[in-house]
Coordinates of C-alpha atoms and ligand atoms in Angstrom, one line a residue:
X1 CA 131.9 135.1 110.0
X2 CA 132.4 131.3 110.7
X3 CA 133.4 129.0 108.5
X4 CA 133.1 125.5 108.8
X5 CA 134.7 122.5 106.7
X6 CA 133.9 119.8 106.5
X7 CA 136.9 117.4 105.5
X8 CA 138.5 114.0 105.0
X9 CA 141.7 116.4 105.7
X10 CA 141.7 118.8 108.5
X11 CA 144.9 119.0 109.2
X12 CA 145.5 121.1 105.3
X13 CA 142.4 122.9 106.9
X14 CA 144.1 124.1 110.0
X15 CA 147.5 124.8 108.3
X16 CA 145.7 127.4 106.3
X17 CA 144.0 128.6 109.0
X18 CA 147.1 129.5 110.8
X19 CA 149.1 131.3 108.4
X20 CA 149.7 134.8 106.4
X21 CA 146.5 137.3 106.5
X22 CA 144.0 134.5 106.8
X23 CA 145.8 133.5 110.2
X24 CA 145.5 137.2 111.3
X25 CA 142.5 137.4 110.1
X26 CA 141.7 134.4 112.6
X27 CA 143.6 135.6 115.7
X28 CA 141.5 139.0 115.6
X29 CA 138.5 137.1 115.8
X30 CA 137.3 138.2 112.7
X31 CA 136.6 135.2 110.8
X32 CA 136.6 131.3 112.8
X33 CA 137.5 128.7 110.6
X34 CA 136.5 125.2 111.8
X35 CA 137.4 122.0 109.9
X36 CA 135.2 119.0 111.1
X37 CA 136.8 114.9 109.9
X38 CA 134.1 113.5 107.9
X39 CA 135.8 110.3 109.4
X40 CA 134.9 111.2 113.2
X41 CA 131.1 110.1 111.8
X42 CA 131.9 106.8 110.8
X43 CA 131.0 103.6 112.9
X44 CA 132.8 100.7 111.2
X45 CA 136.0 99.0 111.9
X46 CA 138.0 100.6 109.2
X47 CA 136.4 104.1 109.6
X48 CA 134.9 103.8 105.6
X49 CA 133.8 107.7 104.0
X50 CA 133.6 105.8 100.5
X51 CA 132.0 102.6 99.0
X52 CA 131.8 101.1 95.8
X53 CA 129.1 102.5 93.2
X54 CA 126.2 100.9 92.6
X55 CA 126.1 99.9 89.0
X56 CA 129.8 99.2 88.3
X57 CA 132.5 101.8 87.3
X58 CA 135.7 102.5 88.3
X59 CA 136.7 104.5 91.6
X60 CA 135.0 104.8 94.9
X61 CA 132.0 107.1 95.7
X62 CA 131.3 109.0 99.4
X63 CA 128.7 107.3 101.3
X64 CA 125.8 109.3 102.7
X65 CA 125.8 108.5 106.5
X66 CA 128.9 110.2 107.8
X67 CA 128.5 112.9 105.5
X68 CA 124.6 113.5 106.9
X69 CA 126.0 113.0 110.0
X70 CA 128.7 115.5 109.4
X71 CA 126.3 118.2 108.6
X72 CA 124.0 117.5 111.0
X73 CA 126.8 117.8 113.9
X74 CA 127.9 121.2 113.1
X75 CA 124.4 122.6 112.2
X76 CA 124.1 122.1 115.7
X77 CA 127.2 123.3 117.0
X78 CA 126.7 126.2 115.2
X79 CA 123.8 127.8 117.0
X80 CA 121.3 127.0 113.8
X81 CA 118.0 125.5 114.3
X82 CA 118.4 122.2 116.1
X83 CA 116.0 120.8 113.2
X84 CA 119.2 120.5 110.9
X85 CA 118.1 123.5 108.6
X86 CA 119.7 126.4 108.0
X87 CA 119.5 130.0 109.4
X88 CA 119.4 132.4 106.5
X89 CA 122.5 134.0 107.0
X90 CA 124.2 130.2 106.5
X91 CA 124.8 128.6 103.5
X92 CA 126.5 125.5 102.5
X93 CA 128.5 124.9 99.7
X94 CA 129.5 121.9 98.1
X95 CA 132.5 122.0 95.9
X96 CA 132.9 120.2 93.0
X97 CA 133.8 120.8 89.3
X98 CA 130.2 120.5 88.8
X99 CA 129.0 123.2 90.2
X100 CA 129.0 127.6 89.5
X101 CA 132.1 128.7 88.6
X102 CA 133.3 130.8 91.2
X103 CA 134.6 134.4 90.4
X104 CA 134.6 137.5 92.8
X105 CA 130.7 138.6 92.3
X106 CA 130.7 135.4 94.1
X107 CA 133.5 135.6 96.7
X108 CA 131.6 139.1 97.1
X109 CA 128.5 137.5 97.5
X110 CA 129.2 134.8 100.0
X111 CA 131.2 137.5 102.4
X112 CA 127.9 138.8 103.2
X113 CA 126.9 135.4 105.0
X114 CA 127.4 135.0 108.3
X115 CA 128.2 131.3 108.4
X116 CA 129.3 128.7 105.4
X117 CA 129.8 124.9 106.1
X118 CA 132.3 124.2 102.9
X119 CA 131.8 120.2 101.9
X120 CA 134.7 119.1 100.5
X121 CA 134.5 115.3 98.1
X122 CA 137.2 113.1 97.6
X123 CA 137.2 109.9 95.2
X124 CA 135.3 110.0 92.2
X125 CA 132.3 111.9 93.8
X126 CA 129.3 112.3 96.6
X127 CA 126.3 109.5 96.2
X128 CA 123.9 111.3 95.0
X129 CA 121.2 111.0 97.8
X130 CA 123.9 114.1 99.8
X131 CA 122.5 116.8 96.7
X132 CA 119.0 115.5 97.5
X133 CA 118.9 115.1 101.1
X134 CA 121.2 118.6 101.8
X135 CA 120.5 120.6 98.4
X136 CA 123.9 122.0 98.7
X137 CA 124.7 125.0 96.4
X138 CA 127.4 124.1 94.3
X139 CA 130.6 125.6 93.5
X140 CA 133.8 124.5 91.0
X141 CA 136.4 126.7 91.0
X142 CA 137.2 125.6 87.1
X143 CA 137.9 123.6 84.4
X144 CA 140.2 120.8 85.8
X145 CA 139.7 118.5 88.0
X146 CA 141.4 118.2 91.3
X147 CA 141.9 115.2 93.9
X148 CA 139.6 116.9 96.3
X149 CA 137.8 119.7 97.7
X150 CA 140.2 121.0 99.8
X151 CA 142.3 123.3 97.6
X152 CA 138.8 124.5 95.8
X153 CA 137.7 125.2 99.8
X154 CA 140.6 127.3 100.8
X155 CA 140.8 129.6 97.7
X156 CA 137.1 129.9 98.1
X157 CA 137.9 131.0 101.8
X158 CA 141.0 133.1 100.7
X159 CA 138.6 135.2 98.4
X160 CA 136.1 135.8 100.9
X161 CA 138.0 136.4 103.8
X162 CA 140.4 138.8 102.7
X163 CA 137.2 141.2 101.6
X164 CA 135.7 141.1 105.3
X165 CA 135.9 144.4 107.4
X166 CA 139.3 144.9 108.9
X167 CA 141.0 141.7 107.1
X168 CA 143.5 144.4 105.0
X169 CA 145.1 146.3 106.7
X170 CA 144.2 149.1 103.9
X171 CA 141.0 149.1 103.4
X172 CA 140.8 150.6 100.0
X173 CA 143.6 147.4 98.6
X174 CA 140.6 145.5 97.7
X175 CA 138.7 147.5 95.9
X176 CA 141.8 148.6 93.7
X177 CA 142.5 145.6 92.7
X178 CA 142.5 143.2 89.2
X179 CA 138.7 142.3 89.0
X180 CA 137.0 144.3 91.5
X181 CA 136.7 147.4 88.4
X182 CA 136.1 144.4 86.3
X183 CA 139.2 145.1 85.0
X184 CA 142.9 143.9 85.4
X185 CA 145.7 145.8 87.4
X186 CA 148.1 148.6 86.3
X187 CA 151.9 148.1 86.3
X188 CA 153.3 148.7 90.1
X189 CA 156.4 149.8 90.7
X190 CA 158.3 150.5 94.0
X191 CA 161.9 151.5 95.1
X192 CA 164.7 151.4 93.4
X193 CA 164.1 153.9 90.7
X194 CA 166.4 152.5 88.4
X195 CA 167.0 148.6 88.4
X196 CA 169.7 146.7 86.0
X197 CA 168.9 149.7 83.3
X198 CA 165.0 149.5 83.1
X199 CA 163.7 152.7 85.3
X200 CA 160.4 153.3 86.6
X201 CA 157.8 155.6 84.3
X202 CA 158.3 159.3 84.7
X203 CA 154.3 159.8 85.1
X204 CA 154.6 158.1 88.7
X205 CA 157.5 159.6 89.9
X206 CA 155.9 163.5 88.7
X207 CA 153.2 163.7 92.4
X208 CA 150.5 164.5 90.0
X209 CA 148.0 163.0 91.2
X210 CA 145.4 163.2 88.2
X211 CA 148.0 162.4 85.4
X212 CA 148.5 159.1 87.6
X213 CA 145.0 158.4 87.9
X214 CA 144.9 158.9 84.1
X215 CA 147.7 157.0 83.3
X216 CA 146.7 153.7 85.8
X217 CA 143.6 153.8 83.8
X218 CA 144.7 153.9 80.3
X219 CA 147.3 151.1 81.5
X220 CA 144.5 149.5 82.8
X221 CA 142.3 149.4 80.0
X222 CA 145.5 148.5 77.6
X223 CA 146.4 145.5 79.9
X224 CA 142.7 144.0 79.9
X225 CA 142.1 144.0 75.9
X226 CA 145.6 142.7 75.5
X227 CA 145.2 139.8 78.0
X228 CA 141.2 139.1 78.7
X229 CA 139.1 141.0 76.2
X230 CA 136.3 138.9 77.7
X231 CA 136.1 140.8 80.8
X232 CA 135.5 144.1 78.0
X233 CA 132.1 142.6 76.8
X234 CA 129.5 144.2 78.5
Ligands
LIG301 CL1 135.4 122.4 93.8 N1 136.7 120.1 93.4 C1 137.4 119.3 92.7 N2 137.7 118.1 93.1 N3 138.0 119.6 91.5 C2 137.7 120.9 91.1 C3 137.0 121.8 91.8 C4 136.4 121.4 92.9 N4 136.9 122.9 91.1 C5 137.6 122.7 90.0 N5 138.1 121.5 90.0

């Protein structure tokens, strides 16, 4: 998969790209993450991504051209049609609190692609010509607001990447895991046995195997009415 960003801030873009399982993940070659500046595809003296909104208001709103321009570069340098659309397997994805709320059907979703270009805003928003002229599919990652794309952009990433082929290093972690049952995660516990008094539950220390099962489940089960009955409904 590739990933391109584009960024007012690739520098937070490349840090992430470098480290934990997302910068193995990179070195193996299974996942290229490219940050483009939004600022390289300016022409003006003082390199200006944002202007003043039309109408009045308060803040400052990101111009059109270097953001068009943006696109249209890494379309290009991407191997998709030179005509600035999209191949199928690409998508791009504008985040902003506007937008889908991303949860892992999503994350699931999008790691079938085989390229996103992630546009990340700054200031109080995109002018609104970039939704017409790029239809963008929209993506918030929830209800607060953030100073800019970037952060929504690497979790975004960090959910996707770490379900592509060969990203774990065991392969069945991900499907284990809080959500992917639609359900939260049963207590862990790992050596020692017996910490400061509070010892680890018999049942996992017994080798049978289908008591475990049985017991992760109820657990389980327990854990998600207690904490998000939501996920229950349905
Ligand atoms: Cl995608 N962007 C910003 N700026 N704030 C957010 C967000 C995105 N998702 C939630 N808050």
């Amino acid at each position: 998969m590739r990933i391109d960003v584009l960024t007012l801030f690739p520098a937070l873009i490349d840090a992430f790209a470098e480290t934990s399982i997302v910068g193995r993940a990179c070195a193996a070659e299974l996942v290229s993450i490219v940050p483009t500046d939004i600022r390289d595809f300016t022409y003006d003296n003082h390199r200006s991504v944002d202007d003043k909104p039309f109408g009045g208001g308060p803040g400052m709103v990101m111009s059109c051209g270097p953001v068009f321009e943006a696109f249209e570069h890494v379309v290009r340098q991407g191997g998709d049609a030179a005509d600035s659309k999209l191949d199928p397997g690409s998508e791009l994805i504008m985040l902003t609190p506007q937008g889908e709320k991303f949860d892992q059907t999503l994350a699931k979703e999008l790691s079938q692609r085989q390229r996103l270009i992630l546009l990340c805003g700054h200031y109080e928003g995109f002018d609104e010509r970039i939704r017409e002229g790029l239809s963008p599919r929209e993506i918030s990652i929830g209800d607060y607001v953030l100073t800019g794309g970037e952060l929504a952009a690497m979790v975004l990433m960090d959910a996707v990447i770490r379900m592509l082929p060969g990203v774990l290093g065991n392969e069945l972690s991900a499907d284990d895991e809080s959500f992917a049952s639609g359900m939260l995660e049963y207590p862990q516990y790992t050596r020692p046995r017996e910490f400061r008094g509070l010892s680890v539950p018999e049942v996992l220390l017994s080798g049978d195997h289908s008591k475990i099962l049985e017991w992760r489940r109820a657990q389980s089960l327990k854990r998600t009415e207690l904490r998000r009955p939501d996920l229950l409904n349905g």
